[in-house]
Amino acid sequence: MAWRRLASRSRRCPVLLPAAPRPAAPRPRPPAGPAAGAASPPLRRLLLPLSPPPFQAAAAARGAGRWLGTDASASASAAREPPAELVEVPLAQTGEGIAECELLRWFVSEGDQVDEFQQLCEVQSDKATIEITSRFKGTVHQIQFAPGDIVKVGETLLKMVVSGSQVVPHDSMASSPDIPLGVDTTTPSREGNAPRGSLSTPAVRHLVKQYGLNIDDIQGTGRDGRVLKEDVLNYAASKGLLQEPQSSLEEDVGQVELPDEGKPLLDPHFYEDKRIPLRGYQRSMVKSMSLAAKVPHFHYLEEINCDALVKLKASFQKENKDHDVKHTFLPFLIKSLSVALSKYPLLNSSFIEETNEVTLKGSHNIGVAMATAQGLVVPSIKKVQSLSILEITKELSRLHEMALHNRLSTNDITGGTITLSNIGAIGGKFGSPVLNLPEVAIIALGRIQKLPRFDDDENVYPSSMINVTVGADHRVVDGATVARFCNEWKSLVEKPELLLLHTR
């Protein structure tokens, strides 16, 4: 009876059925009797857990790991984890026609942990300022460039140590898992294919580039042979590139000596010429002005009476309830200019030289030239024909704030259809602006000033006058068209109530 009960229990344990008998385990003999034949198979299955199935073996391993104070599953997953790889993060294409950018600043340093989509650095092209983010999660191994360097599209910005699972085999980024950490791979190997390089910071490598030296030729005195700034300057002095090492120059900092007989007070280096590279917006201005010089254009000068505009602006400011809004003359001039362009759309166009075609622009994207610390930039106010004067005021304030902090986007500084250059904000009376191609017209505004004028009875009276100079592409626009356009714009400025006829 005992064997029958035992057999019935074993049938209710299906998890033990797939098990195979352990070869080394002895097979017990069932007692002799009539129930022996029925009890043998269930008894054999009950003894099989001595050799558990795979999933039970994994559970047992985890239990044993906890018993021994270690997690066996963690060790197994660590074994399956792909090895770390060294990947290169290049400068990607930041815009159409952009071949290089200036590195402005780094947000990370060597050794920092970086998450995916975290900001790495900030670069500036001749069109906009862009922040480069990380495609990987890992550790910054080596930074290749210093702020102020010019980086060509495709060149490596930095190298990161990342998990091998993040690297896509067909990715354009090259990986170098066999390169030992801490080695600068930008320098060529001298012995076979063995990786070789010198430890240094980006600032030091930038200094090496300035003197045209090879960092491998410089003996580093820092920790682990790291090349320091003083090492570069001393080596440059030994090669005759410097008159004296930097260490002696640093000792003299803050010490002022009276000149001896016939000795000049100022250092001779004070009179040396300096070369300053053009970067960012300045490089863009070189290209655009060089192209504009090849285009035949003319200038048309007009003066506009702004007495009514001065009163209107004072009224706007008096009724202003928003302290964040500051009313100026420029938004009104921009809005009235848009109304005049609706009647003379040829001045809101671009010329396609290859096909001898003129594109009449549907939107009035009026650009406003702004002088910044990074150079001249022309952000544009989009679709002015659909904006109110208050909306133009707020957008103009936003663009000025973004330009001041070098945060203009590509959309802000592209797509303009005509340009205003407000030289009067600085103090000029009039100017002769150069075209901002492919636009066919540009307008320079002088400052508003009080001048004597005569009325119909030849009485002298003070009047607020502004000089306006229109530069136009003579391949597309003739003088008569510009004169009629200026008369239309002038009438809207001198009689601002006429704008009500065009308000939608």
PDB file of C-alpha atoms in Angstrom, residues 258-495:
ATOM      1  CA  LEU A 258      61.494 102.154 -14.111  1.00  0.00           C
ATOM      2  CA  PRO A 259      63.261 102.574 -17.449  1.00  0.00           C
ATOM      3  CA  ASP A 260      67.009 102.972 -17.521  1.00  0.00           C
ATOM      4  CA  GLU A 261      68.712 105.628 -19.605  1.00  0.00           C
ATOM      5  CA  GLY A 262      67.469 105.336 -23.157  1.00  0.00           C
ATOM      6  CA  LYS A 263      65.399 102.200 -22.390  1.00  0.00           C
ATOM      7  CA  PRO A 264      61.773 102.351 -23.531  1.00  0.00           C
ATOM      8  CA  LEU A 265      59.114 101.813 -20.883  1.00  0.00           C
ATOM      9  CA  LEU A 266      56.955  99.511 -22.984  1.00  0.00           C
ATOM     10  CA  ASP A 267      57.988  96.020 -24.018  1.00  0.00           C
ATOM     11  CA  PRO A 268      59.033  95.784 -27.685  1.00  0.00           C
ATOM     12  CA  HIS A 269      56.403  93.092 -28.177  1.00  0.00           C
ATOM     13  CA  PHE A 270      53.803  95.797 -27.610  1.00  0.00           C
ATOM     14  CA  TYR A 271      54.440  97.127 -31.118  1.00  0.00           C
ATOM     15  CA  GLU A 272      54.376  93.784 -32.924  1.00  0.00           C
ATOM     16  CA  ASP A 273      51.713  93.047 -35.508  1.00  0.00           C
ATOM     17  CA  LYS A 274      49.053  90.504 -34.605  1.00  0.00           C
ATOM     18  CA  ARG A 275      47.062  88.205 -36.833  1.00  0.00           C
ATOM     19  CA  ILE A 276      43.446  87.676 -35.850  1.00  0.00           C
ATOM     20  CA  PRO A 277      41.542  84.922 -37.694  1.00  0.00           C
ATOM     21  CA  LEU A 278      38.028  85.731 -38.861  1.00  0.00           C
ATOM     22  CA  ARG A 279      35.501  83.310 -37.381  1.00  0.00           C
ATOM     23  CA  GLY A 280      31.764  82.678 -37.419  1.00  0.00           C
ATOM     24  CA  TYR A 281      29.682  85.553 -38.743  1.00  0.00           C
ATOM     25  CA  GLN A 282      32.812  87.428 -39.809  1.00  0.00           C
ATOM     26  CA  ARG A 283      33.780  84.607 -42.167  1.00  0.00           C
ATOM     27  CA  SER A 284      30.247  84.660 -43.546  1.00  0.00           C
ATOM     28  CA  MET A 285      30.530  88.404 -44.172  1.00  0.00           C
ATOM     29  CA  VAL A 286      33.740  87.852 -46.150  1.00  0.00           C
ATOM     30  CA  LYS A 287      31.928  85.435 -48.468  1.00  0.00           C
ATOM     31  CA  SER A 288      28.750  87.459 -48.910  1.00  0.00           C
ATOM     32  CA  MET A 289      30.490  90.788 -49.442  1.00  0.00           C
ATOM     33  CA  SER A 290      32.904  89.266 -51.947  1.00  0.00           C
ATOM     34  CA  LEU A 291      29.935  88.032 -53.959  1.00  0.00           C
ATOM     35  CA  ALA A 292      28.084  91.332 -53.611  1.00  0.00           C
ATOM     36  CA  ALA A 293      31.078  93.234 -54.999  1.00  0.00           C
ATOM     37  CA  LYS A 294      30.558  91.436 -58.311  1.00  0.00           C
ATOM     38  CA  VAL A 295      26.948  92.602 -58.626  1.00  0.00           C
ATOM     39  CA  PRO A 296      26.170  95.990 -60.259  1.00  0.00           C
ATOM     40  CA  HIS A 297      24.071  97.983 -57.826  1.00  0.00           C
ATOM     41  CA  PHE A 298      23.132 101.612 -57.244  1.00  0.00           C
ATOM     42  CA  HIS A 299      21.941 103.770 -54.350  1.00  0.00           C
ATOM     43  CA  TYR A 300      18.971 106.055 -54.016  1.00  0.00           C
ATOM     44  CA  LEU A 301      18.876 108.658 -51.223  1.00  0.00           C
ATOM     45  CA  GLU A 302      15.700 110.105 -49.728  1.00  0.00           C
ATOM     46  CA  GLU A 303      14.779 111.992 -46.550  1.00  0.00           C
ATOM     47  CA  ILE A 304      11.552 111.470 -44.617  1.00  0.00           C
ATOM     48  CA  ASN A 305       9.781 113.809 -42.221  1.00  0.00           C
ATOM     49  CA  CYS A 306       9.204 111.907 -38.968  1.00  0.00           C
ATOM     50  CA  ASP A 307       7.256 114.505 -36.960  1.00  0.00           C
ATOM     51  CA  ALA A 308       4.087 112.404 -36.979  1.00  0.00           C
ATOM     52  CA  LEU A 309       6.076 109.257 -36.207  1.00  0.00           C
ATOM     53  CA  VAL A 310       7.711 110.910 -33.173  1.00  0.00           C
ATOM     54  CA  LYS A 311       4.286 111.844 -31.772  1.00  0.00           C
ATOM     55  CA  LEU A 312       2.932 108.360 -32.492  1.00  0.00           C
ATOM     56  CA  LYS A 313       5.817 106.688 -30.717  1.00  0.00           C
ATOM     57  CA  ALA A 314       5.370 108.948 -27.692  1.00  0.00           C
ATOM     58  CA  SER A 315       1.683 108.032 -27.622  1.00  0.00           C
ATOM     59  CA  PHE A 316       2.509 104.324 -27.779  1.00  0.00           C
ATOM     60  CA  GLN A 317       4.919 104.625 -24.895  1.00  0.00           C
ATOM     61  CA  LYS A 318       2.483 106.680 -22.806  1.00  0.00           C
ATOM     62  CA  GLU A 319      -0.270 104.081 -23.159  1.00  0.00           C
ATOM     63  CA  ASN A 320       2.098 101.171 -22.678  1.00  0.00           C
ATOM     64  CA  LYS A 321       0.959  98.824 -19.882  1.00  0.00           C
ATOM     65  CA  ASP A 322       3.560  96.134 -20.476  1.00  0.00           C
ATOM     66  CA  HIS A 323       6.885  96.997 -18.839  1.00  0.00           C
ATOM     67  CA  ASP A 324       8.650  94.315 -20.895  1.00  0.00           C
ATOM     68  CA  VAL A 325       7.828  96.159 -24.131  1.00  0.00           C
ATOM     69  CA  LYS A 326       9.832  99.201 -25.178  1.00  0.00           C
ATOM     70  CA  HIS A 327       8.436 101.052 -28.181  1.00  0.00           C
ATOM     71  CA  THR A 328      10.892 102.387 -30.752  1.00  0.00           C
ATOM     72  CA  PHE A 329      10.663 103.850 -34.248  1.00  0.00           C
ATOM     73  CA  LEU A 330      11.978 100.741 -36.009  1.00  0.00           C
ATOM     74  CA  PRO A 331       8.877  98.473 -35.705  1.00  0.00           C
ATOM     75  CA  PHE A 332       6.708 101.147 -37.316  1.00  0.00           C
ATOM     76  CA  LEU A 333       9.224 101.640 -40.116  1.00  0.00           C
ATOM     77  CA  ILE A 334       9.281  97.862 -40.668  1.00  0.00           C
ATOM     78  CA  LYS A 335       5.482  97.608 -40.836  1.00  0.00           C
ATOM     79  CA  SER A 336       5.130 100.543 -43.220  1.00  0.00           C
ATOM     80  CA  LEU A 337       7.919  99.069 -45.340  1.00  0.00           C
ATOM     81  CA  SER A 338       5.954  95.825 -45.630  1.00  0.00           C
ATOM     82  CA  VAL A 339       2.885  97.712 -46.870  1.00  0.00           C
ATOM     83  CA  ALA A 340       4.999  99.477 -49.508  1.00  0.00           C
ATOM     84  CA  LEU A 341       6.485  96.133 -50.601  1.00  0.00           C
ATOM     85  CA  SER A 342       2.979  94.799 -51.232  1.00  0.00           C
ATOM     86  CA  LYS A 343       2.612  97.468 -53.925  1.00  0.00           C
ATOM     87  CA  TYR A 344       6.165  97.026 -55.294  1.00  0.00           C
ATOM     88  CA  PRO A 345       6.953  93.298 -54.898  1.00  0.00           C
ATOM     89  CA  LEU A 346       9.991  93.479 -57.173  1.00  0.00           C
ATOM     90  CA  LEU A 347      12.026  94.854 -54.277  1.00  0.00           C
ATOM     91  CA  ASN A 348      11.049  91.793 -52.233  1.00  0.00           C
ATOM     92  CA  SER A 349      12.592  89.284 -54.613  1.00  0.00           C
ATOM     93  CA  SER A 350      15.757  87.338 -55.406  1.00  0.00           C
ATOM     94  CA  PHE A 351      17.647  86.874 -58.654  1.00  0.00           C
ATOM     95  CA  ILE A 352      18.658  83.448 -59.993  1.00  0.00           C
ATOM     96  CA  GLU A 353      21.686  84.157 -62.143  1.00  0.00           C
ATOM     97  CA  GLU A 354      21.967  80.659 -63.653  1.00  0.00           C
ATOM     98  CA  THR A 355      18.500  80.817 -65.249  1.00  0.00           C
ATOM     99  CA  ASN A 356      18.014  84.616 -65.465  1.00  0.00           C
ATOM    100  CA  GLU A 357      14.865  84.366 -63.372  1.00  0.00           C
ATOM    101  CA  VAL A 358      13.471  86.535 -60.581  1.00  0.00           C
ATOM    102  CA  THR A 359      11.612  84.950 -57.673  1.00  0.00           C
ATOM    103  CA  LEU A 360       8.988  87.233 -56.151  1.00  0.00           C
ATOM    104  CA  LYS A 361       8.875  86.249 -52.490  1.00  0.00           C
ATOM    105  CA  GLY A 362       5.431  85.601 -51.008  1.00  0.00           C
ATOM    106  CA  SER A 363       6.482  86.487 -47.458  1.00  0.00           C
ATOM    107  CA  HIS A 364       7.964  89.739 -46.242  1.00  0.00           C
ATOM    108  CA  ASN A 365      10.861  88.374 -44.164  1.00  0.00           C
ATOM    109  CA  ILE A 366      12.527  91.656 -43.261  1.00  0.00           C
ATOM    110  CA  GLY A 367      16.054  91.280 -41.933  1.00  0.00           C
ATOM    111  CA  VAL A 368      17.559  93.709 -39.434  1.00  0.00           C
ATOM    112  CA  ALA A 369      21.356  94.004 -39.358  1.00  0.00           C
ATOM    113  CA  MET A 370      22.762  93.737 -35.821  1.00  0.00           C
ATOM    114  CA  ALA A 371      26.328  94.323 -34.672  1.00  0.00           C
ATOM    115  CA  THR A 372      27.413  91.709 -32.113  1.00  0.00           C
ATOM    116  CA  ALA A 373      30.660  90.705 -30.448  1.00  0.00           C
ATOM    117  CA  GLN A 374      30.841  87.814 -32.938  1.00  0.00           C
ATOM    118  CA  GLY A 375      30.381  90.070 -35.967  1.00  0.00           C
ATOM    119  CA  LEU A 376      27.561  91.422 -38.104  1.00  0.00           C
ATOM    120  CA  VAL A 377      24.486  89.183 -38.224  1.00  0.00           C
ATOM    121  CA  VAL A 378      21.146  89.707 -39.990  1.00  0.00           C
ATOM    122  CA  PRO A 379      18.227  87.894 -38.301  1.00  0.00           C
ATOM    123  CA  SER A 380      14.878  88.331 -40.035  1.00  0.00           C
ATOM    124  CA  ILE A 381      11.339  88.905 -38.831  1.00  0.00           C
ATOM    125  CA  LYS A 382       9.196  86.398 -40.687  1.00  0.00           C
ATOM    126  CA  LYS A 383       5.898  87.220 -42.461  1.00  0.00           C
ATOM    127  CA  VAL A 384       5.754  90.863 -41.426  1.00  0.00           C
ATOM    128  CA  GLN A 385       2.658  91.448 -43.578  1.00  0.00           C
ATOM    129  CA  SER A 386       0.630  89.350 -41.115  1.00  0.00           C
ATOM    130  CA  LEU A 387       2.067  90.885 -37.907  1.00  0.00           C
ATOM    131  CA  SER A 388       0.930  93.897 -35.908  1.00  0.00           C
ATOM    132  CA  ILE A 389       3.330  96.637 -34.822  1.00  0.00           C
ATOM    133  CA  LEU A 390       3.231  95.242 -31.270  1.00  0.00           C
ATOM    134  CA  GLU A 391       4.081  91.736 -32.505  1.00  0.00           C
ATOM    135  CA  ILE A 392       6.961  93.158 -34.560  1.00  0.00           C
ATOM    136  CA  THR A 393       8.219  94.981 -31.453  1.00  0.00           C
ATOM    137  CA  LYS A 394       8.261  91.777 -29.397  1.00  0.00           C
ATOM    138  CA  GLU A 395       9.908  89.708 -32.142  1.00  0.00           C
ATOM    139  CA  LEU A 396      12.550  92.373 -32.698  1.00  0.00           C
ATOM    140  CA  SER A 397      13.298  92.376 -28.961  1.00  0.00           C
ATOM    141  CA  ARG A 398      13.615  88.583 -28.953  1.00  0.00           C
ATOM    142  CA  LEU A 399      16.018  88.556 -31.888  1.00  0.00           C
ATOM    143  CA  HIS A 400      18.136  91.274 -30.305  1.00  0.00           C
ATOM    144  CA  GLU A 401      18.357  89.319 -27.042  1.00  0.00           C
ATOM    145  CA  MET A 402      19.279  86.103 -28.864  1.00  0.00           C
ATOM    146  CA  ALA A 403      21.926  87.896 -30.917  1.00  0.00           C
ATOM    147  CA  LEU A 404      23.388  89.511 -27.809  1.00  0.00           C
ATOM    148  CA  HIS A 405      23.949  86.079 -26.222  1.00  0.00           C
ATOM    149  CA  ASN A 406      24.946  84.370 -29.502  1.00  0.00           C
ATOM    150  CA  ARG A 407      21.877  82.111 -29.445  1.00  0.00           C
ATOM    151  CA  LEU A 408      20.342  82.805 -32.847  1.00  0.00           C
ATOM    152  CA  SER A 409      19.081  79.690 -34.596  1.00  0.00           C
ATOM    153  CA  THR A 410      19.562  78.841 -38.258  1.00  0.00           C
ATOM    154  CA  ASN A 411      15.923  79.713 -38.914  1.00  0.00           C
ATOM    155  CA  ASP A 412      16.424  83.165 -37.372  1.00  0.00           C
ATOM    156  CA  ILE A 413      19.241  84.177 -39.706  1.00  0.00           C
ATOM    157  CA  THR A 414      18.094  82.547 -42.941  1.00  0.00           C
ATOM    158  CA  GLY A 415      15.196  83.145 -45.314  1.00  0.00           C
ATOM    159  CA  GLY A 416      15.374  86.955 -45.405  1.00  0.00           C
ATOM    160  CA  THR A 417      13.897  88.762 -48.401  1.00  0.00           C
ATOM    161  CA  ILE A 418      15.020  92.375 -47.790  1.00  0.00           C
ATOM    162  CA  THR A 419      17.380  93.949 -45.234  1.00  0.00           C
ATOM    163  CA  LEU A 420      17.277  97.043 -43.033  1.00  0.00           C
ATOM    164  CA  SER A 421      20.552  98.425 -41.676  1.00  0.00           C
ATOM    165  CA  ASN A 422      19.791 100.826 -38.824  1.00  0.00           C
ATOM    166  CA  ILE A 423      23.055 102.738 -38.656  1.00  0.00           C
ATOM    167  CA  GLY A 424      21.217 105.555 -36.901  1.00  0.00           C
ATOM    168  CA  ALA A 425      21.133 103.466 -33.723  1.00  0.00           C
ATOM    169  CA  ILE A 426      24.895 104.005 -33.515  1.00  0.00           C
ATOM    170  CA  GLY A 427      24.883 107.616 -34.682  1.00  0.00           C
ATOM    171  CA  GLY A 428      25.390 107.748 -38.452  1.00  0.00           C
ATOM    172  CA  LYS A 429      23.369 110.073 -40.671  1.00  0.00           C
ATOM    173  CA  PHE A 430      23.439 108.057 -43.889  1.00  0.00           C
ATOM    174  CA  GLY A 431      25.369 105.236 -45.569  1.00  0.00           C
ATOM    175  CA  SER A 432      25.678 103.286 -48.793  1.00  0.00           C
ATOM    176  CA  PRO A 433      24.842  99.663 -47.896  1.00  0.00           C
ATOM    177  CA  VAL A 434      26.072  96.652 -49.851  1.00  0.00           C
ATOM    178  CA  LEU A 435      23.574  94.041 -51.036  1.00  0.00           C
ATOM    179  CA  ASN A 436      22.873  90.996 -48.924  1.00  0.00           C
ATOM    180  CA  LEU A 437      22.606  88.442 -51.728  1.00  0.00           C
ATOM    181  CA  PRO A 438      20.466  86.852 -53.054  1.00  0.00           C
ATOM    182  CA  GLU A 439      18.222  89.760 -52.007  1.00  0.00           C
ATOM    183  CA  VAL A 440      17.875  92.550 -54.570  1.00  0.00           C
ATOM    184  CA  ALA A 441      17.458  95.471 -52.139  1.00  0.00           C
ATOM    185  CA  ILE A 442      18.875  96.744 -48.855  1.00  0.00           C
ATOM    186  CA  ILE A 443      17.966  99.911 -46.922  1.00  0.00           C
ATOM    187  CA  ALA A 444      20.141 101.972 -44.577  1.00  0.00           C
ATOM    188  CA  LEU A 445      18.426 104.155 -41.975  1.00  0.00           C
ATOM    189  CA  GLY A 446      20.180 107.184 -40.507  1.00  0.00           C
ATOM    190  CA  ARG A 447      19.414 108.696 -37.134  1.00  0.00           C
ATOM    191  CA  ILE A 448      16.438 110.981 -36.640  1.00  0.00           C
ATOM    192  CA  GLN A 449      17.624 114.543 -36.064  1.00  0.00           C
ATOM    193  CA  LYS A 450      16.132 117.987 -35.704  1.00  0.00           C
ATOM    194  CA  LEU A 451      16.792 120.113 -38.798  1.00  0.00           C
ATOM    195  CA  PRO A 452      15.510 123.495 -39.963  1.00  0.00           C
ATOM    196  CA  ARG A 453      12.903 123.390 -42.732  1.00  0.00           C
ATOM    197  CA  PHE A 454      10.701 125.890 -44.529  1.00  0.00           C
ATOM    198  CA  ASP A 455       6.932 125.817 -44.590  1.00  0.00           C
ATOM    199  CA  ASP A 456       4.761 127.086 -47.469  1.00  0.00           C
ATOM    200  CA  ASP A 457       5.114 130.656 -46.246  1.00  0.00           C
ATOM    201  CA  GLU A 458       8.905 130.330 -46.124  1.00  0.00           C
ATOM    202  CA  ASN A 459       8.938 130.329 -42.341  1.00  0.00           C
ATOM    203  CA  VAL A 460      11.653 128.275 -40.722  1.00  0.00           C
ATOM    204  CA  TYR A 461      10.525 125.525 -38.337  1.00  0.00           C
ATOM    205  CA  PRO A 462      12.276 122.517 -36.694  1.00  0.00           C
ATOM    206  CA  SER A 463      11.504 119.136 -38.153  1.00  0.00           C
ATOM    207  CA  SER A 464      12.523 115.559 -37.252  1.00  0.00           C
ATOM    208  CA  MET A 465      14.192 114.182 -40.362  1.00  0.00           C
ATOM    209  CA  ILE A 466      15.689 110.811 -41.232  1.00  0.00           C
ATOM    210  CA  ASN A 467      17.888 109.944 -44.202  1.00  0.00           C
ATOM    211  CA  VAL A 468      17.066 106.718 -46.060  1.00  0.00           C
ATOM    212  CA  THR A 469      19.431 105.080 -48.562  1.00  0.00           C
ATOM    213  CA  VAL A 470      18.175 102.240 -50.767  1.00  0.00           C
ATOM    214  CA  GLY A 471      20.722  99.967 -52.428  1.00  0.00           C
ATOM    215  CA  ALA A 472      19.341  97.866 -55.288  1.00  0.00           C
ATOM    216  CA  ASP A 473      20.544  95.209 -57.719  1.00  0.00           C
ATOM    217  CA  HIS A 474      20.601  97.029 -61.038  1.00  0.00           C
ATOM    218  CA  ARG A 475      20.263  93.755 -62.923  1.00  0.00           C
ATOM    219  CA  VAL A 476      16.695  93.481 -61.611  1.00  0.00           C
ATOM    220  CA  VAL A 477      15.560  96.898 -60.358  1.00  0.00           C
ATOM    221  CA  ASP A 478      15.806 100.283 -62.065  1.00  0.00           C
ATOM    222  CA  GLY A 479      15.964 103.730 -60.495  1.00  0.00           C
ATOM    223  CA  ALA A 480      12.382 104.692 -61.355  1.00  0.00           C
ATOM    224  CA  THR A 481      10.984 101.668 -59.519  1.00  0.00           C
ATOM    225  CA  VAL A 482      13.064 102.456 -56.424  1.00  0.00           C
ATOM    226  CA  ALA A 483      11.939 106.108 -56.504  1.00  0.00           C
ATOM    227  CA  ARG A 484       8.239 105.153 -56.671  1.00  0.00           C
ATOM    228  CA  PHE A 485       8.729 102.612 -53.916  1.00  0.00           C
ATOM    229  CA  CYS A 486      10.390 105.228 -51.691  1.00  0.00           C
ATOM    230  CA  ASN A 487       7.561 107.709 -52.328  1.00  0.00           C
ATOM    231  CA  GLU A 488       5.014 105.096 -51.212  1.00  0.00           C
ATOM    232  CA  TRP A 489       6.967 104.237 -48.085  1.00  0.00           C
ATOM    233  CA  LYS A 490       7.568 107.915 -47.323  1.00  0.00           C
ATOM    234  CA  SER A 491       3.867 108.739 -47.463  1.00  0.00           C
ATOM    235  CA  LEU A 492       3.066 105.959 -44.973  1.00  0.00           C
ATOM    236  CA  VAL A 493       5.711 107.194 -42.526  1.00  0.00           C
ATOM    237  CA  GLU A 494       4.790 110.860 -42.801  1.00  0.00           C
ATOM    238  CA  LYS A 495       1.043 110.100 -42.530  1.00  0.00           C
TER     239      LYS A 495
END
